[in-house]
Amino acid sequence: MVFVSGQLAPRPDGSHTAGEPFAVQARQALDNLLAVLDAAGCGQADVLKVTAYLVGAAHWPEFNAIYAEAFGLHKPARAVVPVPELHHGYLIEIEAVAVRRKAG
């Protein structure tokens, strides 16, 4: 099992996207999540459960579309939790549980 703790949306170079629109942050947070999974020997198809924390429920429809782009036909169990604020002013934090099917 692979447990990926909450991923915010800083870019790989360490720069922040907190001032960017929600869609930019959501894509970056998902990219960060998938990068951690890849480093652990997993892919998006190995994800069993995702929890997404969104600042405000108004972002939910936009998140659904971006999430569908990232996961395609794979539909892991998911919870979306509206929250009042997140660390560093980000609008999204995402965590996941996956199963490692590959050797390594």
GROMACS .gro file of C-alpha atoms in nm:
model
  104
    1MET     CA    1   0.000   0.000   0.000
    2VAL     CA    2   0.111   0.354  -0.072
    3PHE     CA    3  -0.030   0.642   0.131
    4VAL     CA    4   0.030   0.985  -0.024
    5SER     CA    5  -0.017   1.265   0.225
    6GLY     CA    6  -0.179   1.591   0.127
    7GLN     CA    7  -0.028   1.748  -0.182
    8LEU     CA    8  -0.060   2.120  -0.233
    9ALA     CA    9   0.019   2.290  -0.564
   10PRO     CA   10   0.376   2.421  -0.563
   11ARG     CA   11   0.560   2.369  -0.890
   12PRO     CA   12   0.853   2.124  -0.901
   13ASP     CA   13   1.093   2.422  -0.893
   14GLY     CA   14   0.939   2.527  -0.558
   15SER     CA   15   0.752   2.829  -0.688
   16HIS     CA   16   0.399   2.872  -0.559
   17THR     CA   17   0.075   2.866  -0.756
   18ALA     CA   18  -0.129   2.998  -0.462
   19GLY     CA   19  -0.199   3.321  -0.652
   20GLU     CA   20  -0.306   3.137  -0.967
   21PRO     CA   21  -0.665   3.043  -1.059
   22PHE     CA   22  -0.816   2.727  -0.911
   23ALA     CA   23  -0.773   2.527  -1.235
   24VAL     CA   24  -0.396   2.591  -1.238
   25GLN     CA   25  -0.367   2.488  -0.875
   26ALA     CA   26  -0.583   2.178  -0.919
   27ARG     CA   27  -0.383   2.053  -1.217
   28GLN     CA   28  -0.054   2.115  -1.033
   29ALA     CA   29  -0.174   1.941  -0.716
   30LEU     CA   30  -0.284   1.640  -0.924
   31ASP     CA   31   0.049   1.643  -1.111
   32ASN     CA   32   0.229   1.648  -0.775
   33LEU     CA   33   0.018   1.358  -0.650
   34LEU     CA   34   0.086   1.154  -0.964
   35ALA     CA   35   0.460   1.230  -0.939
   36VAL     CA   36   0.471   1.095  -0.583
   37LEU     CA   37   0.280   0.786  -0.693
   38ASP     CA   38   0.522   0.736  -0.983
   39ALA     CA   39   0.820   0.763  -0.747
   40ALA     CA   40   0.656   0.494  -0.532
   41GLY     CA   41   0.613   0.261  -0.830
   42CYS     CA   42   0.244   0.333  -0.885
   43GLY     CA   43   0.032   0.493  -1.153
   44GLN     CA   44  -0.309   0.655  -1.155
   45ALA     CA   45  -0.471   0.314  -1.223
   46ASP     CA   46  -0.333   0.193  -0.887
   47VAL     CA   47  -0.517   0.459  -0.686
   48LEU     CA   48  -0.784   0.315  -0.457
   49LYS     CA   49  -0.906   0.631  -0.281
   50VAL     CA   50  -0.863   1.006  -0.314
   51THR     CA   51  -0.955   1.281  -0.071
   52ALA     CA   52  -0.958   1.636  -0.203
   53TYR     CA   53  -0.986   1.940   0.022
   54LEU     CA   54  -1.123   2.243  -0.166
   55VAL     CA   55  -1.149   2.597  -0.034
   56GLY     CA   56  -1.518   2.654  -0.090
   57ALA     CA   57  -1.771   2.423  -0.251
   58ALA     CA   58  -1.796   2.655  -0.553
   59HIS     CA   59  -1.483   2.489  -0.699
   60TRP     CA   60  -1.641   2.143  -0.695
   61PRO     CA   61  -1.771   2.137  -1.057
   62GLU     CA   62  -1.439   2.265  -1.194
   63PHE     CA   63  -1.252   2.010  -0.983
   64ASN     CA   64  -1.471   1.728  -1.117
   65ALA     CA   65  -1.373   1.814  -1.475
   66ILE     CA   66  -1.001   1.842  -1.398
   67TYR     CA   67  -1.009   1.523  -1.190
   68ALA     CA   68  -1.177   1.336  -1.479
   69GLU     CA   69  -0.897   1.456  -1.712
   70ALA     CA   70  -0.633   1.321  -1.473
   71PHE     CA   71  -0.796   0.986  -1.398
   72GLY     CA   72  -0.981   0.914  -1.723
   73LEU     CA   73  -1.195   0.604  -1.699
   74HIS     CA   74  -1.039   0.499  -1.367
   75LYS     CA   75  -1.280   0.591  -1.088
   76PRO     CA   76  -1.121   0.539  -0.745
   77ALA     CA   77  -1.332   0.601  -0.438
   78ARG     CA   78  -1.332   0.973  -0.368
   79ALA     CA   79  -1.429   1.226  -0.107
   80VAL     CA   80  -1.435   1.602  -0.166
   81VAL     CA   81  -1.427   1.810   0.149
   82PRO     CA   82  -1.498   2.185   0.140
   83VAL     CA   83  -1.272   2.370   0.385
   84PRO     CA   84  -1.244   2.737   0.482
   85GLU     CA   85  -0.871   2.770   0.408
   86LEU     CA   86  -0.549   2.577   0.342
   87HIS     CA   87  -0.181   2.631   0.418
   88HIS     CA   88  -0.001   2.908   0.221
   89GLY     CA   89  -0.330   3.029   0.070
   90TYR     CA   90  -0.376   2.732  -0.166
   91LEU     CA   91  -0.724   2.643  -0.288
   92ILE     CA   92  -0.674   2.263  -0.306
   93GLU     CA   93  -0.495   1.984  -0.123
   94ILE     CA   94  -0.523   1.624  -0.238
   95GLU     CA   95  -0.422   1.292  -0.084
   96ALA     CA   96  -0.451   0.932  -0.200
   97VAL     CA   97  -0.419   0.566  -0.113
   98ALA     CA   98  -0.285   0.333  -0.380
   99VAL     CA   99  -0.175  -0.027  -0.413
  100ARG     CA  100   0.167  -0.105  -0.557
  101ARG     CA  101   0.122  -0.381  -0.813
  102LYS     CA  102   0.470  -0.362  -0.967
  103ALA     CA  103   0.784  -0.510  -0.817
  104GLY     CA  104   1.027  -0.262  -0.670
   0.00000   0.00000   0.00000
